[in-house]
Amino acid sequence: DQQVKQNSPSLSVQEGRISILNCDYTNSMFDYFLWYKKYPAEGPTFLISISSIKDKNEDGRFTVFLNKSAKHLSLHIVPSQPGDSAVYFCAASAAGDYKLSFGAGTTVTVRA
Amino acid sequence: EPEVTQTPSHQVTQMGQEVILRCVPISNHLYFYWYRQILGQKVEFLVSFYNNEISEKSEIFDDQFSVERPDGSNFTLKIRSTKLEDSAMYFCASRGRQGTSNQPQHFGDGTRLSIL
């Protein structure tokens, strides 16, 4: 399933700076997009989502941007903190089709 | 905060044996899911369950797999005759109310299934 792609397997960022994670999708029927964070030995934890009728959603330090024409979304984390070090998954679903399609994940390391 | 719980955290089983993975979804949720993640691969959808029946299943979810909600709280995944390639992390997820699909799924911490 290559419908959701995260092309950067890893990202290293200094504490206090911005982390930008990218995700591309191919299925034009996707209308709901989510970001999950995962620590080792734990399940994915929901972070933030966005509906296709919006282009931006913000929740505290996390902002998700959606560019439908480019089939691209991004997650911004500002400022980055050591506790943000984890694997971040992009996921998407289509209307009436509630299963999630996941990207491969990006491992974020926040350096002190 | 309510959470999805899964047991056991790790299951080791001989090939060909049956295994049951258990999940307790968030109590007022109506939609239930199983996903799996083989080591080094993506999280992939197995099955969704609503109103006491399967609403969708993937190609992976063949006749060896079944799901059940035996009571008001548990949601189980059974693999009848396990194969080596069933070794993976299995995640249960649940989602809330009826209507719009635009609600996040909440995941448990998973069961690591190791087939020997």
PDB file of C-alpha atoms in Angstrom:
ATOM      1  CA  ASP A   1       0.000   0.000   0.000  1.00  0.00           C
ATOM      2  CA  GLN A   2       1.833   3.067  -1.284  1.00  0.00           C
ATOM      3  CA  GLN A   3      -1.040   5.511  -0.910  1.00  0.00           C
ATOM      4  CA  VAL A   4       0.621   7.416   1.935  1.00  0.00           C
ATOM      5  CA  LYS A   5       4.324   8.185   1.798  1.00  0.00           C
ATOM      6  CA  GLN A   6       6.726   9.664   4.274  1.00  0.00           C
ATOM      7  CA  ASN A   7       9.942  10.015   2.343  1.00  0.00           C
ATOM      8  CA  SER A   8      12.160  11.061   5.234  1.00  0.00           C
ATOM      9  CA  PRO A   9      12.872   8.129   7.532  1.00  0.00           C
ATOM     10  CA  SER A  10      14.558  10.344  10.101  1.00  0.00           C
ATOM     11  CA  LEU A  11      14.871  13.925  11.273  1.00  0.00           C
ATOM     12  CA  SER A  12      17.272  15.410  13.806  1.00  0.00           C
ATOM     13  CA  VAL A  13      16.504  18.829  15.278  1.00  0.00           C
ATOM     14  CA  GLN A  14      17.880  20.955  18.063  1.00  0.00           C
ATOM     15  CA  GLU A  15      15.752  21.579  21.114  1.00  0.00           C
ATOM     16  CA  GLY A  16      13.747  24.777  20.753  1.00  0.00           C
ATOM     17  CA  ARG A  17      13.830  24.749  16.956  1.00  0.00           C
ATOM     18  CA  ILE A  18      11.061  23.816  14.549  1.00  0.00           C
ATOM     19  CA  SER A  19      10.502  20.225  13.395  1.00  0.00           C
ATOM     20  CA  ILE A  20       8.826  19.858  10.008  1.00  0.00           C
ATOM     21  CA  LEU A  21       7.585  16.440   8.971  1.00  0.00           C
ATOM     22  CA  ASN A  22       6.229  15.810   5.501  1.00  0.00           C
ATOM     23  CA  CYS A  23       3.726  13.382   4.047  1.00  0.00           C
ATOM     24  CA  ASP A  24       2.443  12.810   0.511  1.00  0.00           C
ATOM     25  CA  TYR A  25      -0.588  10.857  -0.607  1.00  0.00           C
ATOM     26  CA  THR A  26      -1.856   9.552  -3.910  1.00  0.00           C
ATOM     27  CA  ASN A  27      -5.512   8.697  -3.243  1.00  0.00           C
ATOM     28  CA  SER A  28      -7.686  11.702  -4.124  1.00  0.00           C
ATOM     29  CA  MET A  29     -10.565  10.143  -2.145  1.00  0.00           C
ATOM     30  CA  PHE A  30      -8.771  10.745   1.159  1.00  0.00           C
ATOM     31  CA  ASP A  31     -10.576  13.431   3.108  1.00  0.00           C
ATOM     32  CA  TYR A  32      -9.258  13.069   6.649  1.00  0.00           C
ATOM     33  CA  PHE A  33      -5.634  13.131   7.670  1.00  0.00           C
ATOM     34  CA  LEU A  34      -4.028  12.387  10.999  1.00  0.00           C
ATOM     35  CA  TRP A  35      -0.666  12.427  12.687  1.00  0.00           C
ATOM     36  CA  TYR A  36       0.256   9.875  15.307  1.00  0.00           C
ATOM     37  CA  LYS A  37       3.265   9.724  17.589  1.00  0.00           C
ATOM     38  CA  LYS A  38       4.742   6.425  18.722  1.00  0.00           C
ATOM     39  CA  TYR A  39       7.230   5.613  21.434  1.00  0.00           C
ATOM     40  CA  PRO A  40       8.939   2.191  21.536  1.00  0.00           C
ATOM     41  CA  ALA A  41       6.766  -0.562  23.047  1.00  0.00           C
ATOM     42  CA  GLU A  42       3.675   1.647  22.893  1.00  0.00           C
ATOM     43  CA  GLY A  43       0.854   2.044  20.419  1.00  0.00           C
ATOM     44  CA  PRO A  44       0.382   5.054  18.145  1.00  0.00           C
ATOM     45  CA  THR A  45      -0.946   8.060  20.055  1.00  0.00           C
ATOM     46  CA  PHE A  46      -3.202  10.487  18.232  1.00  0.00           C
ATOM     47  CA  LEU A  47      -1.662  13.957  17.907  1.00  0.00           C
ATOM     48  CA  ILE A  48      -3.653  16.096  15.519  1.00  0.00           C
ATOM     49  CA  SER A  49      -5.896  15.773  12.478  1.00  0.00           C
ATOM     50  CA  ILE A  50      -7.248  17.811   9.631  1.00  0.00           C
ATOM     51  CA  SER A  51     -10.264  17.510   7.397  1.00  0.00           C
ATOM     52  CA  SER A  52      -9.932  18.137   3.672  1.00  0.00           C
ATOM     53  CA  ILE A  53     -12.169  21.201   3.928  1.00  0.00           C
ATOM     54  CA  LYS A  54      -9.421  22.970   5.861  1.00  0.00           C
ATOM     55  CA  ASP A  55      -5.839  23.832   5.042  1.00  0.00           C
ATOM     56  CA  LYS A  56      -4.533  24.344   8.560  1.00  0.00           C
ATOM     57  CA  ASN A  57      -5.223  23.063  12.041  1.00  0.00           C
ATOM     58  CA  GLU A  58      -3.356  24.100  15.154  1.00  0.00           C
ATOM     59  CA  ASP A  59      -3.187  22.570  18.604  1.00  0.00           C
ATOM     60  CA  GLY A  60      -0.632  24.057  20.947  1.00  0.00           C
ATOM     61  CA  ARG A  61       2.860  23.394  19.618  1.00  0.00           C
ATOM     62  CA  PHE A  62       1.512  21.252  16.750  1.00  0.00           C
ATOM     63  CA  THR A  63       0.210  22.574  13.442  1.00  0.00           C
ATOM     64  CA  VAL A  64      -0.824  20.514  10.458  1.00  0.00           C
ATOM     65  CA  PHE A  65      -0.954  22.029   6.978  1.00  0.00           C
ATOM     66  CA  LEU A  66      -2.805  20.464   4.070  1.00  0.00           C
ATOM     67  CA  ASN A  67      -2.183  21.247   0.405  1.00  0.00           C
ATOM     68  CA  LYS A  68      -4.833  19.313  -1.490  1.00  0.00           C
ATOM     69  CA  SER A  69      -3.688  20.307  -4.950  1.00  0.00           C
ATOM     70  CA  ALA A  70      -0.221  18.932  -4.193  1.00  0.00           C
ATOM     71  CA  LYS A  71      -1.592  16.006  -2.173  1.00  0.00           C
ATOM     72  CA  HIS A  72       0.791  16.974   0.579  1.00  0.00           C
ATOM     73  CA  LEU A  73       0.567  17.578   4.279  1.00  0.00           C
ATOM     74  CA  SER A  74       3.060  18.593   6.883  1.00  0.00           C
ATOM     75  CA  LEU A  75       3.341  18.660  10.649  1.00  0.00           C
ATOM     76  CA  HIS A  76       5.132  21.510  12.360  1.00  0.00           C
ATOM     77  CA  ILE A  77       6.285  21.203  15.948  1.00  0.00           C
ATOM     78  CA  VAL A  78       7.365  24.473  17.538  1.00  0.00           C
ATOM     79  CA  PRO A  79       9.333  24.574  19.732  1.00  0.00           C
ATOM     80  CA  SER A  80      10.717  21.043  19.654  1.00  0.00           C
ATOM     81  CA  GLN A  81      11.285  19.421  23.040  1.00  0.00           C
ATOM     82  CA  PRO A  82      13.273  16.314  24.050  1.00  0.00           C
ATOM     83  CA  GLY A  83      10.014  14.486  24.812  1.00  0.00           C
ATOM     84  CA  ASP A  84       9.059  14.891  21.152  1.00  0.00           C
ATOM     85  CA  SER A  85      11.685  12.301  20.195  1.00  0.00           C
ATOM     86  CA  ALA A  86       9.567   9.489  18.743  1.00  0.00           C
ATOM     87  CA  VAL A  87       8.343   7.987  15.485  1.00  0.00           C
ATOM     88  CA  TYR A  88       5.668  10.075  13.768  1.00  0.00           C
ATOM     89  CA  PHE A  89       3.152   8.463  11.432  1.00  0.00           C
ATOM     90  CA  CYS A  90       0.993  10.186   8.877  1.00  0.00           C
ATOM     91  CA  ALA A  91      -2.336   8.448   8.209  1.00  0.00           C
ATOM     92  CA  ALA A  92      -5.344   9.077   6.001  1.00  0.00           C
ATOM     93  CA  SER A  93      -8.862   7.815   5.428  1.00  0.00           C
ATOM     94  CA  ALA A  94     -11.518   8.260   2.767  1.00  0.00           C
ATOM     95  CA  ALA A  95     -15.131   9.266   3.339  1.00  0.00           C
ATOM     96  CA  GLY A  96     -17.272   6.260   4.206  1.00  0.00           C
ATOM     97  CA  ASP A  97     -14.171   4.088   4.407  1.00  0.00           C
ATOM     98  CA  TYR A  98     -13.008   4.319   7.953  1.00  0.00           C
ATOM     99  CA  LYS A  99      -9.801   2.335   7.803  1.00  0.00           C
ATOM    100  CA  LEU A 100      -6.533   4.209   8.055  1.00  0.00           C
ATOM    101  CA  SER A 101      -3.698   4.004   5.549  1.00  0.00           C
ATOM    102  CA  PHE A 102      -0.368   4.736   7.185  1.00  0.00           C
ATOM    103  CA  GLY A 103       2.929   6.121   6.040  1.00  0.00           C
ATOM    104  CA  ALA A 104       6.162   4.378   6.967  1.00  0.00           C
ATOM    105  CA  GLY A 105       6.956   6.850   9.732  1.00  0.00           C
ATOM    106  CA  THR A 106       9.635   9.444  10.444  1.00  0.00           C
ATOM    107  CA  THR A 107      11.896   9.063  13.475  1.00  0.00           C
ATOM    108  CA  VAL A 108      12.428  12.432  15.126  1.00  0.00           C
ATOM    109  CA  THR A 109      15.373  12.992  17.434  1.00  0.00           C
ATOM    110  CA  VAL A 110      15.452  16.229  19.409  1.00  0.00           C
ATOM    111  CA  ARG A 111      19.009  17.133  20.484  1.00  0.00           C
ATOM    112  CA  ALA A 112      19.595  19.057  23.684  1.00  0.00           C
TER     113      ALA A 112
ATOM    114  CA  GLU B   1      -8.183   9.645  29.978  1.00  0.00           C
ATOM    115  CA  PRO B   2      -9.921   6.521  28.622  1.00  0.00           C
ATOM    116  CA  GLU B   3      -7.647   4.157  26.738  1.00  0.00           C
ATOM    117  CA  VAL B   4      -7.659   0.992  24.685  1.00  0.00           C
ATOM    118  CA  THR B   5      -6.094  -1.929  26.533  1.00  0.00           C
ATOM    119  CA  GLN B   6      -4.644  -5.045  24.947  1.00  0.00           C
ATOM    120  CA  THR B   7      -3.594  -8.370  26.429  1.00  0.00           C
ATOM    121  CA  PRO B   8      -1.219 -10.079  26.438  1.00  0.00           C
ATOM    122  CA  SER B   9       1.615  -7.678  25.686  1.00  0.00           C
ATOM    123  CA  HIS B  10       3.663 -10.547  24.249  1.00  0.00           C
ATOM    124  CA  GLN B  11       2.468 -13.926  22.981  1.00  0.00           C
ATOM    125  CA  VAL B  12       4.784 -16.710  21.882  1.00  0.00           C
ATOM    126  CA  THR B  13       3.102 -19.556  20.013  1.00  0.00           C
ATOM    127  CA  GLN B  14       4.155 -22.616  18.063  1.00  0.00           C
ATOM    128  CA  MET B  15       3.376 -22.565  14.349  1.00  0.00           C
ATOM    129  CA  GLY B  16       0.026 -24.173  13.618  1.00  0.00           C
ATOM    130  CA  GLN B  17      -1.449 -23.299  16.995  1.00  0.00           C
ATOM    131  CA  GLU B  18      -4.438 -21.067  17.549  1.00  0.00           C
ATOM    132  CA  VAL B  19      -3.984 -17.714  19.231  1.00  0.00           C
ATOM    133  CA  ILE B  20      -6.466 -15.195  20.588  1.00  0.00           C
ATOM    134  CA  LEU B  21      -5.506 -11.577  21.055  1.00  0.00           C
ATOM    135  CA  ARG B  22      -7.698  -9.532  23.347  1.00  0.00           C
ATOM    136  CA  CYS B  23      -8.669  -5.903  23.400  1.00  0.00           C
ATOM    137  CA  VAL B  24     -10.877  -3.725  25.550  1.00  0.00           C
ATOM    138  CA  PRO B  25     -11.841  -0.672  23.476  1.00  0.00           C
ATOM    139  CA  ILE B  26     -12.803   2.684  24.956  1.00  0.00           C
ATOM    140  CA  SER B  27     -16.180   2.138  26.576  1.00  0.00           C
ATOM    141  CA  ASN B  28     -18.477   4.396  24.548  1.00  0.00           C
ATOM    142  CA  HIS B  29     -16.828   3.711  21.210  1.00  0.00           C
ATOM    143  CA  LEU B  30     -18.733   2.004  18.423  1.00  0.00           C
ATOM    144  CA  TYR B  31     -16.134   1.173  15.786  1.00  0.00           C
ATOM    145  CA  PHE B  32     -13.350  -1.311  16.341  1.00  0.00           C
ATOM    146  CA  TYR B  33     -10.277  -2.200  14.332  1.00  0.00           C
ATOM    147  CA  TRP B  34      -7.282  -4.488  14.159  1.00  0.00           C
ATOM    148  CA  TYR B  35      -4.043  -3.463  12.510  1.00  0.00           C
ATOM    149  CA  ARG B  36      -0.685  -5.148  12.416  1.00  0.00           C
ATOM    150  CA  GLN B  37       2.894  -4.046  11.909  1.00  0.00           C
ATOM    151  CA  ILE B  38       5.459  -6.547  10.740  1.00  0.00           C
ATOM    152  CA  LEU B  39       8.963  -5.583  11.862  1.00  0.00           C
ATOM    153  CA  GLY B  40      10.371  -2.919   9.558  1.00  0.00           C
ATOM    154  CA  GLN B  41       7.132  -2.467   7.655  1.00  0.00           C
ATOM    155  CA  LYS B  42       4.150  -0.109   7.726  1.00  0.00           C
ATOM    156  CA  VAL B  43       1.177  -0.372  10.021  1.00  0.00           C
ATOM    157  CA  GLU B  44      -1.430  -2.151   7.897  1.00  0.00           C
ATOM    158  CA  PHE B  45      -5.188  -2.483   8.272  1.00  0.00           C
ATOM    159  CA  LEU B  46      -6.676  -5.911   8.936  1.00  0.00           C
ATOM    160  CA  VAL B  47     -10.346  -5.517   9.767  1.00  0.00           C
ATOM    161  CA  SER B  48     -13.016  -3.102  10.972  1.00  0.00           C
ATOM    162  CA  PHE B  49     -16.041  -4.051  13.043  1.00  0.00           C
ATOM    163  CA  TYR B  50     -19.269  -2.191  13.698  1.00  0.00           C
ATOM    164  CA  ASN B  51     -22.686  -3.169  14.970  1.00  0.00           C
ATOM    165  CA  ASN B  52     -21.535  -6.718  15.663  1.00  0.00           C
ATOM    166  CA  GLU B  53     -20.306  -7.441  12.191  1.00  0.00           C
ATOM    167  CA  ILE B  54     -17.276  -6.959  10.012  1.00  0.00           C
ATOM    168  CA  SER B  55     -17.629  -3.768   7.982  1.00  0.00           C
ATOM    169  CA  GLU B  56     -14.429  -4.119   5.986  1.00  0.00           C
ATOM    170  CA  LYS B  57     -11.458  -6.469   5.804  1.00  0.00           C
ATOM    171  CA  SER B  58      -8.153  -6.432   3.966  1.00  0.00           C
ATOM    172  CA  GLU B  59      -6.660  -9.137   1.754  1.00  0.00           C
ATOM    173  CA  ILE B  60      -4.520 -10.191   4.703  1.00  0.00           C
ATOM    174  CA  PHE B  61      -7.626 -11.086   6.708  1.00  0.00           C
ATOM    175  CA  ASP B  62      -8.211 -14.524   5.221  1.00  0.00           C
ATOM    176  CA  ASP B  63     -10.138 -17.507   6.581  1.00  0.00           C
ATOM    177  CA  GLN B  64      -7.520 -18.071   9.263  1.00  0.00           C
ATOM    178  CA  PHE B  65      -8.558 -14.847  10.959  1.00  0.00           C
ATOM    179  CA  SER B  66     -11.745 -14.052  12.818  1.00  0.00           C
ATOM    180  CA  VAL B  67     -12.961 -11.326  15.145  1.00  0.00           C
ATOM    181  CA  GLU B  68     -15.561 -11.346  17.837  1.00  0.00           C
ATOM    182  CA  ARG B  69     -17.114  -9.073  20.393  1.00  0.00           C
ATOM    183  CA  PRO B  70     -18.214 -11.732  22.871  1.00  0.00           C
ATOM    184  CA  ASP B  71     -19.576  -9.299  25.438  1.00  0.00           C
ATOM    185  CA  GLY B  72     -20.061  -5.564  25.857  1.00  0.00           C
ATOM    186  CA  SER B  73     -16.429  -4.821  26.494  1.00  0.00           C
ATOM    187  CA  ASN B  74     -14.011  -7.233  24.787  1.00  0.00           C
ATOM    188  CA  PHE B  75     -12.987  -7.373  21.150  1.00  0.00           C
ATOM    189  CA  THR B  76     -10.881 -10.342  20.097  1.00  0.00           C
ATOM    190  CA  LEU B  77      -8.791 -11.375  17.124  1.00  0.00           C
ATOM    191  CA  LYS B  78      -8.333 -15.112  16.586  1.00  0.00           C
ATOM    192  CA  ILE B  79      -5.786 -16.678  14.292  1.00  0.00           C
ATOM    193  CA  ARG B  80      -6.760 -20.310  13.797  1.00  0.00           C
ATOM    194  CA  SER B  81      -3.543 -21.899  12.566  1.00  0.00           C
ATOM    195  CA  THR B  82      -0.626 -19.541  12.933  1.00  0.00           C
ATOM    196  CA  LYS B  83       2.152 -19.244  10.369  1.00  0.00           C
ATOM    197  CA  LEU B  84       5.651 -17.861  10.753  1.00  0.00           C
ATOM    198  CA  GLU B  85       4.625 -14.804   8.714  1.00  0.00           C
ATOM    199  CA  ASP B  86       1.947 -13.940  11.285  1.00  0.00           C
ATOM    200  CA  SER B  87       4.717 -12.749  13.595  1.00  0.00           C
ATOM    201  CA  ALA B  88       4.029  -9.044  14.058  1.00  0.00           C
ATOM    202  CA  MET B  89       2.814  -6.375  16.412  1.00  0.00           C
ATOM    203  CA  TYR B  90      -0.984  -6.389  16.481  1.00  0.00           C
ATOM    204  CA  PHE B  91      -2.770  -3.174  17.390  1.00  0.00           C
ATOM    205  CA  CYS B  92      -6.386  -2.780  18.372  1.00  0.00           C
ATOM    206  CA  ALA B  93      -8.068   0.591  17.829  1.00  0.00           C
ATOM    207  CA  SER B  94     -11.463   2.095  18.491  1.00  0.00           C
ATOM    208  CA  ARG B  95     -13.334   5.134  17.336  1.00  0.00           C
ATOM    209  CA  GLY B  96     -16.308   7.005  18.740  1.00  0.00           C
ATOM    210  CA  ARG B  97     -19.755   7.814  17.680  1.00  0.00           C
ATOM    211  CA  GLN B  98     -21.774   7.193  14.567  1.00  0.00           C
ATOM    212  CA  GLY B  99     -21.904   9.530  11.666  1.00  0.00           C
ATOM    213  CA  THR B 100     -18.887  11.327  10.342  1.00  0.00           C
ATOM    214  CA  SER B 101     -15.742   9.383   9.729  1.00  0.00           C
ATOM    215  CA  ASN B 102     -13.700  12.401  10.838  1.00  0.00           C
ATOM    216  CA  GLN B 103     -12.855  11.164  14.270  1.00  0.00           C
ATOM    217  CA  PRO B 104      -9.472   9.814  15.296  1.00  0.00           C
ATOM    218  CA  GLN B 105      -8.927   6.179  16.039  1.00  0.00           C
ATOM    219  CA  HIS B 106      -7.319   5.485  19.399  1.00  0.00           C
ATOM    220  CA  PHE B 107      -4.838   2.654  19.639  1.00  0.00           C
ATOM    221  CA  GLY B 108      -3.795   0.206  22.312  1.00  0.00           C
ATOM    222  CA  ASP B 109      -0.162  -0.568  23.065  1.00  0.00           C
ATOM    223  CA  GLY B 110      -0.257  -3.711  20.983  1.00  0.00           C
ATOM    224  CA  THR B 111       0.436  -7.416  21.364  1.00  0.00           C
ATOM    225  CA  ARG B 112       3.746  -8.683  20.056  1.00  0.00           C
ATOM    226  CA  LEU B 113       3.017 -12.077  18.486  1.00  0.00           C
ATOM    227  CA  SER B 114       6.012 -14.344  17.937  1.00  0.00           C
ATOM    228  CA  ILE B 115       5.471 -17.578  16.011  1.00  0.00           C
ATOM    229  CA  LEU B 116       8.131 -20.251  16.461  1.00  0.00           C
TER     230      LEU B 116
END
